[in-house]
Amino acid sequence: MNHKVSLDLRSPVFEDIFEKEGEVSVFKTFVAGNWVLTSNLAVVRSPIDGSIIAKVSRLDAAAIEKGVDVVYRLGRRRIRDVPGEKRLNILSRIADLLEKNAGDFEEVLTVNAGKTRKQAAGEVEASIDRLRKAALDLRKLQGEYVPGDWDRHTLESEGIVRREPYGVVLAIIPFNYPLFDTVNKFVYSTIPGNAFIVKPPSADPLPVIMFARLAIEAGFPPESLMIATLRGSEAEKLVADRRISVISLTGSSETGVKVMRSAGIKQLIMELGGGDPAIVLADADLKSAASKIATGITSYSGQRCDAIKLVLVEEPVYNEMKKLLVEELSKIKVGDPRNDSTTMGPLIDKEAVDTMVEAIEEAVSRGAKLLYGGERIGDTYITPALVEVEDKNVLRELKLYKDEVFAPVAVITSFSTLDEAIELANGRRYGLDAAIFGESMARIRKLIRFLEVGAIYINEYPRHGIGYYPFGGRKDSGIGREGIGYSIEYVTALKTIVYNYRGRGIWEYL
Ligand code: NAP
């Protein structure tokens, strides 16, 4: 890396959302109808080299109160009064705008989140796809008819159960998919007619602000949208606000616990920490499994909730699998994500690399063996690592097993029976996904039955993608499901309407 990283946005659509302060762009935030510049500015750095690439206007408590008030009083009704067909048209226009401005979003995801160009392009494409699949969510907005004549007390009456928007959804976004997560939560919240307040991640808030600009450009009701730029540690009051009915958080399990404590009685979607086990059976195609598991460990530098963190290999193929996996990991090219040859960019900050190094050191000090990688090559860069732990009692005590180390590192160990593999996979406090590599359907079927996770990928590494297949966790990995059509039930309330026709002579049987 020889020159300072800077952010270069080209589209005129973004011209009015930032001002230049020398080299640095100072971004406004959007509060229920107005783009506002504040004096409290948060510095945004690039993980590529630590350069300051932007500053973002933070909102103080008074500005948040004012914004929530407008969203609640006006925005809640404005979006609800837009007919479903028009809401779909708005989302479709946002998709078109995203496509047209894809270059700027790829730039910001590379420079601000440290994604390789390919990963950045993938996130933009997924976001466009998600917007264009919104009609599938709309189809889930259905109610029920309940006949009254199945109970003597309700004869000559009937009920309709309708689904309607709760009002205001607060979406809290993690740093690893700042654009896609915002888009996904925006689609399933607004398609049934909720207003949307989004709290961007402090590390990379820019894609969220840019997305809001497109939403407004596409005709989304301005009073129904707000970007709450504040630190997570200062969000307790907003989370507790009674005017917000639903909170959709994607973040760590620790944040999930804090949000649940502050939220009070609200509808919750919690997509929390994970890190998945991959189980390799003796009859698996080992070469293919090794290649997929290596991708599962290293994709976006292991900073994915669905990253593989534990590799469980059946004894007869353990040594061979170990060798193949090390071979695959050694093909990963770590470096500046702007270079085409780079397959793994930086971690989000220096602390993330520190945590990975410390977790490996702890494992090694307890007798684990570092089979590959873990070599620090700069503040935010490190080679992917594979750590072997033979003693299962040691394994269960390691940070690498107990916690989610959000970095490109996995532990590998062998198992002799399916029950042992199940016990080790379920022994972690997380329950997001699992991967199984193998051929015997009966053995795979047994694993499917007992793994305590939200999704299982057979002969594939876990990848939530755009959520065409729903995903979400059990245990400390969360509550609820995301995925096209699957989140509608959490952002809508059922309302039962009972029609009484007693004595009107409609039914003959009385
Ligand atoms: P994080 O530190 O938990 O932060 C997530 C978001 O929560 C950020 O916007 C953060 O704000 C905010 N926040 C922090 N403390 C808060 C509080 N007390 N009240 C309200 N909001 C608060 O997570 P991260 O490091 O950004 O993201 C990585 C985590 O997300 C991993 O654990 C990963 O597994 C999980 N994740 C899960 C899924 C899934 O589908 N299950 C998908 C993606 C990521 P600040 O940035 O201002 O601190």
XYZ file of C-alpha atoms and ligand atoms in Angstrom:
558
model
C 0.000 0.000 0.000
C 1.680 3.171 -1.035
C -0.846 5.961 -0.936
C -3.537 7.067 1.488
C -6.932 5.557 0.893
C -9.713 8.004 0.043
C -13.354 7.726 -0.935
C -14.260 8.714 -4.455
C -18.026 8.953 -5.073
C -18.928 9.948 -8.612
C -22.691 9.965 -8.947
C -24.430 13.381 -8.788
C -27.231 11.787 -6.740
C -24.942 11.838 -3.693
C -23.747 15.421 -4.178
C -26.205 16.924 -1.707
C -25.575 14.487 1.157
C -22.012 15.503 1.973
C -19.792 18.537 2.037
C -16.066 18.624 1.548
C -13.718 19.493 4.428
C -10.402 19.411 2.601
C -9.955 15.838 1.349
C -12.573 14.430 3.706
C -16.313 14.223 2.957
C -18.595 15.239 5.815
C -21.859 13.332 5.527
C -25.272 14.529 6.570
C -27.816 12.184 8.064
C -31.494 11.887 7.190
C -34.097 12.711 9.813
C -37.697 12.189 8.795
C -37.723 14.541 5.828
C -34.498 16.532 6.210
C -30.829 15.980 5.489
C -29.028 17.399 8.499
C -25.438 18.351 9.147
C -24.513 18.411 12.829
C -21.468 19.700 14.680
C -20.955 16.349 16.420
C -18.979 14.451 13.788
C -17.947 10.805 13.946
C -14.744 9.891 12.171
C -14.966 7.030 9.652
C -11.764 5.177 8.806
C -10.824 2.735 6.099
C -9.656 -0.649 7.379
C -7.345 -0.759 4.355
C -4.799 1.615 5.909
C -6.538 3.415 8.773
C -6.996 6.649 6.773
C -9.898 8.925 7.682
C -12.199 8.673 4.667
C -15.228 10.585 5.945
C -16.985 12.152 8.875
C -20.624 11.529 9.693
C -23.103 13.805 11.438
C -24.153 12.274 14.735
C -27.538 13.019 16.277
C -27.879 14.095 19.881
C -30.749 13.053 22.141
C -32.875 16.107 21.237
C -32.502 15.503 17.485
C -33.389 11.849 17.913
C -36.455 12.727 19.938
C -37.578 15.178 17.259
C -37.014 12.632 14.495
C -38.827 9.797 16.249
C -41.718 12.149 16.931
C -42.118 12.968 13.206
C -41.717 9.333 12.164
C -44.294 8.251 14.727
C -46.871 10.986 14.171
C -46.599 11.446 10.404
C -44.302 8.816 8.909
C -46.197 5.882 10.387
C -49.340 6.919 8.512
C -47.680 8.166 5.307
C -46.101 4.829 4.411
C -49.168 2.891 5.449
C -51.357 4.998 3.210
C -49.228 4.253 0.150
C -50.984 1.336 -1.606
C -49.039 -1.945 -1.740
C -48.625 -1.742 -5.487
C -47.033 1.704 -5.178
C -44.781 0.529 -2.348
C -43.571 -2.217 -4.679
C -42.949 0.343 -7.421
C -40.845 2.440 -5.042
C -38.727 -0.590 -4.133
C -38.315 -1.426 -7.774
C -37.155 2.155 -8.498
C -34.638 1.899 -5.631
C -33.320 -1.309 -7.222
C -32.888 0.517 -10.531
C -31.075 3.392 -8.822
C -28.834 0.958 -6.966
C -27.991 -0.719 -10.242
C -27.254 2.629 -11.856
C -25.028 3.695 -8.953
C -23.482 0.271 -8.312
C -19.973 1.651 -8.889
C -20.226 4.072 -5.959
C -21.618 1.391 -3.647
C -18.854 -1.021 -4.627
C -16.338 1.744 -3.944
C -17.747 2.497 -0.495
C -17.980 -1.185 0.480
C -14.352 -1.684 -0.534
C -12.984 1.477 1.036
C -15.171 1.597 4.149
C -15.778 -2.106 4.882
C -12.552 -3.508 3.387
C -14.331 -5.885 0.989
C -12.582 -7.155 -2.116
C -14.040 -5.708 -5.323
C -15.729 -9.054 -5.987
C -17.294 -9.208 -2.511
C -18.395 -5.588 -2.747
C -19.995 -6.228 -6.147
C -21.657 -9.344 -4.668
C -23.217 -7.346 -1.822
C -24.559 -4.710 -4.212
C -25.975 -7.361 -6.524
C -27.591 -9.184 -3.584
C -29.174 -5.916 -2.448
C -30.632 -5.280 -5.913
C -31.965 -8.858 -6.055
C -33.489 -8.507 -2.604
C -35.355 -5.339 -3.612
C -36.590 -7.017 -6.788
C -37.911 -10.017 -4.853
C -40.090 -7.832 -2.611
C -43.265 -9.062 -4.300
C -42.635 -12.441 -2.643
C -42.824 -10.744 0.772
C -46.009 -8.964 -0.198
C -47.639 -12.296 -0.978
C -47.182 -13.337 2.654
C -49.400 -10.484 3.805
C -52.420 -12.688 4.066
C -55.023 -13.206 6.733
C -57.584 -15.881 7.560
C -61.311 -16.437 7.636
C -62.621 -18.143 10.799
C -66.170 -19.549 10.579
C -68.236 -19.161 13.742
C -70.342 -22.315 13.552
C -67.773 -24.624 15.156
C -68.669 -23.378 18.608
C -72.167 -22.890 20.057
C -71.183 -19.505 21.561
C -70.140 -18.065 18.206
C -72.987 -19.367 16.032
C -74.192 -16.717 13.562
C -70.945 -14.824 13.683
C -67.661 -15.061 11.793
C -64.172 -13.723 12.094
C -61.474 -12.353 9.856
C -57.852 -12.248 11.004
C -55.945 -9.525 9.207
C -52.269 -8.735 9.206
C -51.279 -5.139 9.537
C -48.063 -3.156 10.068
C -47.047 -2.505 13.667
C -45.987 1.081 12.953
C -42.308 1.835 13.427
C -39.451 -0.656 12.996
C -35.984 0.078 14.352
C -33.303 -1.747 12.352
C -29.866 -2.050 13.946
C -27.183 -2.897 11.403
C -23.840 -4.726 11.868
C -20.642 -3.659 10.138
C -20.234 -6.775 8.003
C -23.142 -6.288 5.558
C -24.019 -2.627 5.988
C -25.800 -2.289 2.654
C -27.464 -5.676 2.308
C -28.679 -5.795 5.893
C -30.180 -2.343 5.587
C -31.875 -3.259 2.312
C -33.181 -6.569 3.636
C -34.662 -5.045 6.792
C -36.001 -2.083 4.812
C -37.795 -4.383 2.351
C -39.520 -6.628 4.854
C -40.383 -3.750 7.177
C -41.753 -1.301 4.631
C -43.492 -3.687 2.250
C -46.302 -4.255 4.792
C -46.332 -0.506 5.523
C -44.073 0.156 8.522
C -42.001 3.306 8.917
C -38.275 2.636 9.181
C -35.616 3.954 11.549
C -32.165 2.561 10.875
C -29.168 2.690 13.190
C -26.046 2.231 11.064
C -22.846 0.584 12.304
C -20.312 3.150 13.545
C -17.457 1.483 11.654
C -19.058 1.755 8.202
C -22.192 3.906 8.213
C -21.702 5.358 4.716
C -23.519 2.669 2.662
C -26.585 3.124 4.889
C -26.652 6.894 4.356
C -26.185 6.460 0.613
C -28.998 3.917 0.478
C -31.357 6.360 2.213
C -30.539 8.929 -0.474
C -31.716 6.471 -3.141
C -34.861 5.589 -1.195
C -35.835 9.265 -1.065
C -34.937 9.740 -4.731
C -37.225 6.797 -5.555
C -40.191 8.426 -3.836
C -40.211 6.754 -0.402
C -42.246 8.977 1.964
C -39.549 11.139 3.641
C -41.270 11.342 7.036
C -41.278 7.537 7.193
C -37.482 7.228 7.168
C -34.775 8.180 9.635
C -31.095 7.335 10.023
C -30.264 7.343 13.716
C -26.535 8.024 13.642
C -25.456 7.400 17.202
C -23.125 5.024 19.001
C -24.572 1.651 19.919
C -23.489 2.236 23.501
C -25.725 5.323 23.551
C -28.765 3.698 21.929
C -30.523 2.488 25.076
C -33.125 5.268 25.137
C -33.984 4.808 21.466
C -34.253 1.035 21.897
C -36.573 1.536 24.879
C -38.765 4.112 23.078
C -42.391 2.978 23.256
C -43.191 4.525 19.879
C -41.025 1.843 18.315
C -42.895 -1.457 18.126
C -40.365 -3.752 16.470
C -36.612 -4.066 16.751
C -34.694 -5.975 14.133
C -31.098 -6.353 15.260
C -28.282 -8.053 13.457
C -25.235 -8.062 15.678
C -23.364 -10.001 18.313
C -25.086 -12.077 20.989
C -23.734 -9.677 23.622
C -25.472 -6.765 21.898
C -28.587 -8.916 21.584
C -28.741 -9.370 25.353
C -28.333 -5.618 25.953
C -31.006 -4.723 23.401
C -33.442 -7.253 24.880
C -32.868 -5.798 28.349
C -33.552 -2.225 27.217
C -36.317 -2.913 24.704
C -39.148 -3.740 27.079
C -42.121 -5.456 25.502
C -41.568 -5.271 21.774
C -41.565 -7.534 18.808
C -37.984 -8.745 18.224
C -35.962 -10.178 15.387
C -32.485 -11.000 16.630
C -29.934 -12.250 14.116
C -27.000 -12.742 16.434
C -23.599 -14.343 16.678
C -22.791 -17.643 15.139
C -19.779 -19.227 13.629
C -20.737 -22.592 12.258
C -19.542 -26.183 12.549
C -18.720 -28.161 9.399
C -18.992 -31.928 9.768
C -17.017 -34.014 7.289
C -18.102 -37.656 7.003
C -15.740 -40.406 5.868
C -17.514 -40.803 2.510
C -17.318 -37.089 1.595
C -15.684 -35.769 -1.547
C -12.739 -34.445 0.456
C -11.253 -32.168 -2.178
C -14.533 -30.383 -2.739
C -15.220 -30.238 1.020
C -11.781 -28.731 1.697
C -12.256 -26.062 -0.930
C -15.710 -25.120 0.338
C -14.684 -25.150 3.995
C -11.694 -22.912 3.227
C -14.084 -20.446 1.585
C -16.400 -20.723 4.591
C -13.511 -19.852 6.928
C -12.033 -16.995 4.925
C -14.824 -15.294 3.001
C -14.874 -11.603 4.038
C -11.990 -12.423 6.382
C -14.156 -14.705 8.503
C -16.319 -11.745 9.539
C -19.574 -13.456 8.687
C -22.125 -14.818 11.101
C -22.239 -17.943 8.899
C -18.449 -18.379 8.769
C -17.099 -21.839 9.594
C -15.329 -21.828 12.963
C -15.262 -25.542 13.847
C -14.297 -28.389 11.510
C -15.265 -31.854 12.754
C -13.789 -34.669 10.661
C -14.529 -38.392 10.910
C -11.430 -40.278 12.039
C -10.643 -42.386 8.906
C -10.278 -39.262 6.736
C -8.967 -36.853 9.364
C -5.322 -36.679 8.272
C -6.179 -36.394 4.601
C -8.745 -33.650 5.284
C -6.275 -31.700 7.419
C -3.718 -31.759 4.616
C -6.228 -30.693 1.961
C -7.612 -27.884 4.085
C -4.157 -26.465 4.796
C -3.455 -26.624 1.050
C -6.638 -24.684 0.311
C -5.975 -22.059 2.995
C -2.476 -21.501 1.683
C -3.971 -20.439 -1.668
C -5.645 -17.409 -0.030
C -3.992 -14.154 -1.030
C -4.206 -11.589 1.754
C -3.791 -7.940 0.861
C -5.251 -4.651 -0.272
C -8.839 -5.457 -1.293
C -8.587 -3.058 -4.224
C -6.101 -5.359 -5.962
C -7.702 -7.894 -8.274
C -5.404 -10.694 -7.104
C -6.432 -10.304 -3.432
C -8.848 -12.963 -2.161
C -8.909 -11.833 1.482
C -8.751 -8.196 2.570
C -8.252 -6.643 5.999
C -10.287 -7.139 9.155
C -12.479 -4.231 10.196
C -10.015 -2.857 12.744
C -6.804 -3.574 14.621
C -8.693 -4.923 17.662
C -10.261 -7.670 15.536
C -6.784 -8.922 14.598
C -5.635 -8.620 18.230
C -8.569 -10.806 19.318
C -7.716 -13.477 16.749
C -4.025 -13.504 17.708
C -4.873 -13.752 21.421
C -7.359 -16.579 20.869
C -4.773 -18.575 18.906
C -2.127 -17.933 21.565
C -4.523 -19.112 24.266
C -5.242 -22.307 22.321
C -1.555 -23.013 21.697
C -0.712 -22.396 25.360
C -3.209 -25.149 26.230
C -1.727 -27.681 23.872
C -3.399 -26.898 20.542
C -1.319 -26.900 17.376
C -1.328 -24.073 14.834
C -1.444 -26.008 11.560
C -1.457 -22.971 9.296
C -1.513 -19.173 9.221
C -2.249 -16.675 11.953
C 0.620 -14.529 10.737
C -0.003 -10.851 11.325
C 1.010 -8.719 8.392
C -0.047 -5.246 9.455
C -2.483 -3.587 11.819
C -5.577 -5.022 10.155
C -4.167 -7.878 8.066
C -3.570 -11.494 9.061
C -3.324 -14.797 7.213
C -6.204 -17.260 7.791
C -5.510 -19.808 10.491
C -6.326 -23.437 11.229
C -5.820 -24.686 14.778
C -5.817 -28.395 15.653
C -7.107 -29.535 19.028
C -7.047 -33.243 19.809
C -8.204 -33.232 23.425
C -11.964 -32.570 23.470
C -11.894 -31.378 27.073
C -9.358 -28.723 26.114
C -11.424 -27.850 23.039
C -14.546 -27.148 25.091
C -12.623 -24.617 27.204
C -11.088 -22.620 24.378
C -12.177 -19.121 23.401
C -12.068 -20.319 19.791
C -14.817 -22.836 20.656
C -16.823 -21.013 23.319
C -16.947 -17.582 21.692
C -17.361 -16.254 18.205
C -13.914 -15.011 17.190
C -14.971 -12.807 14.290
C -11.909 -13.413 12.141
C -10.555 -15.987 9.643
C -9.765 -18.780 12.074
C -11.186 -22.245 12.665
C -10.487 -25.184 14.925
C -10.203 -28.701 13.517
C -10.675 -31.933 15.450
C -11.672 -35.532 14.735
C -14.712 -37.549 15.818
C -15.373 -41.262 15.941
C -19.194 -41.485 16.125
C -22.056 -39.347 14.848
C -23.161 -38.806 18.442
C -19.759 -37.356 19.280
C -19.958 -34.991 16.286
C -23.461 -33.910 17.329
C -22.345 -33.332 20.914
C -19.355 -31.213 19.837
C -21.395 -29.213 17.314
C -24.192 -28.576 19.814
C -21.773 -27.887 22.681
C -21.236 -24.302 21.549
C -23.698 -21.715 22.797
C -24.528 -20.706 19.221
C -26.986 -22.390 16.913
C -27.012 -20.555 13.617
C -26.120 -23.050 10.873
C -24.114 -26.193 10.210
C -22.557 -27.739 7.131
C -22.421 -31.483 6.459
C -20.175 -32.994 3.820
C -20.822 -36.641 2.882
C -22.890 -39.038 0.809
C -24.734 -41.457 3.130
C -28.240 -40.015 3.347
C -29.120 -42.067 6.418
C -26.156 -40.694 8.387
C -26.738 -37.158 7.104
C -30.402 -37.522 8.055
C -29.444 -38.402 11.621
C -27.258 -35.301 11.871
C -30.059 -33.155 10.427
C -32.376 -34.439 13.106
C -30.194 -33.594 16.093
C -28.176 -30.497 15.198
C -29.573 -27.517 17.137
C -29.287 -24.915 14.395
C -31.466 -22.768 12.168
C -30.140 -24.030 8.827
C -28.092 -26.949 7.548
C -26.170 -26.909 4.283
C -25.432 -30.298 2.738
C -22.219 -30.435 0.690
C -22.031 -26.652 0.781
C -20.581 -24.090 3.165
C -23.179 -22.026 5.047
C -24.144 -18.950 3.058
C -27.254 -16.977 3.855
C -27.093 -15.076 0.600
C -30.168 -12.989 -0.102
C -32.250 -15.167 2.166
C -34.105 -17.018 -0.529
C -33.779 -19.873 1.949
C -34.699 -18.485 5.380
C -32.025 -18.262 8.053
C -31.823 -17.436 11.724
C -30.548 -18.849 14.932
C -31.385 -20.921 17.973
C -29.796 -20.575 21.410
C -27.500 -17.513 21.596
C -27.734 -17.023 17.835
C -31.071 -15.349 18.107
C -34.803 -15.167 17.690
C -36.842 -15.142 14.519
C -35.987 -15.663 10.889
C -34.831 -13.502 8.061
C -35.407 -14.581 4.517
C -37.753 -13.592 1.785
C -41.291 -13.680 3.128
C -40.249 -15.162 6.480
C -39.874 -11.933 8.453
C -43.311 -10.548 7.628
C -44.843 -12.273 10.645
C -42.503 -10.380 13.014
C -43.194 -6.912 11.600
C -46.951 -7.272 11.334
C -49.638 -7.673 13.959
C -52.651 -9.914 13.681
C -55.989 -8.236 14.258
C -59.168 -10.250 14.607
C -62.452 -8.727 13.470
C -65.625 -10.500 14.617
C -68.866 -9.856 12.693
C -72.015 -10.650 14.617
C -75.133 -11.430 12.514
C -77.152 -13.041 15.276
C -80.926 -13.003 14.645
C -80.611 -11.657 11.108
C -81.825 -14.893 9.565
C -78.731 -15.552 7.494
C -78.291 -19.102 8.735
C -81.203 -21.573 8.556
C -80.030 -24.130 11.129
C -81.027 -22.293 14.330
P -22.173 -5.495 17.205
O -20.944 -4.940 17.793
O -23.072 -6.270 18.083
O -22.943 -4.246 16.551
C -24.097 -4.421 15.771
C -24.921 -3.145 15.798
O -25.451 -2.982 17.123
C -24.104 -1.878 15.522
O -24.890 -0.970 14.811
C -23.812 -1.371 16.922
O -23.546 -0.002 16.980
C -25.124 -1.691 17.611
N -25.063 -1.747 19.065
C -24.020 -2.083 19.854
N -24.397 -2.029 21.154
C -25.683 -1.646 21.173
C -26.623 -1.408 22.216
N -26.301 -1.565 23.497
N -27.878 -1.026 21.878
C -28.224 -0.872 20.583
N -27.372 -1.085 19.551
C -26.121 -1.471 19.845
O -21.849 -6.441 15.955
P -20.866 -6.171 14.756
O -19.472 -6.387 15.225
O -21.208 -4.918 14.043
O -21.307 -7.350 13.768
C -20.826 -8.636 13.908
C -21.783 -9.513 14.703
O -23.025 -9.593 13.993
C -21.286 -10.929 14.789
O -21.558 -11.432 16.072
C -22.089 -11.664 13.740
O -22.215 -13.045 13.938
C -23.400 -10.954 13.845
N -24.167 -11.163 12.610
C -25.216 -12.043 12.646
C -25.929 -12.322 11.492
C -27.052 -13.322 11.507
O -27.737 -13.455 10.500
N -27.274 -14.032 12.600
C -25.588 -11.681 10.296
C -24.519 -10.776 10.293
C -23.816 -10.525 11.467
P -22.051 0.567 16.943
O -21.480 0.119 15.643
O -22.250 2.027 17.037
O -21.339 -0.027 18.116
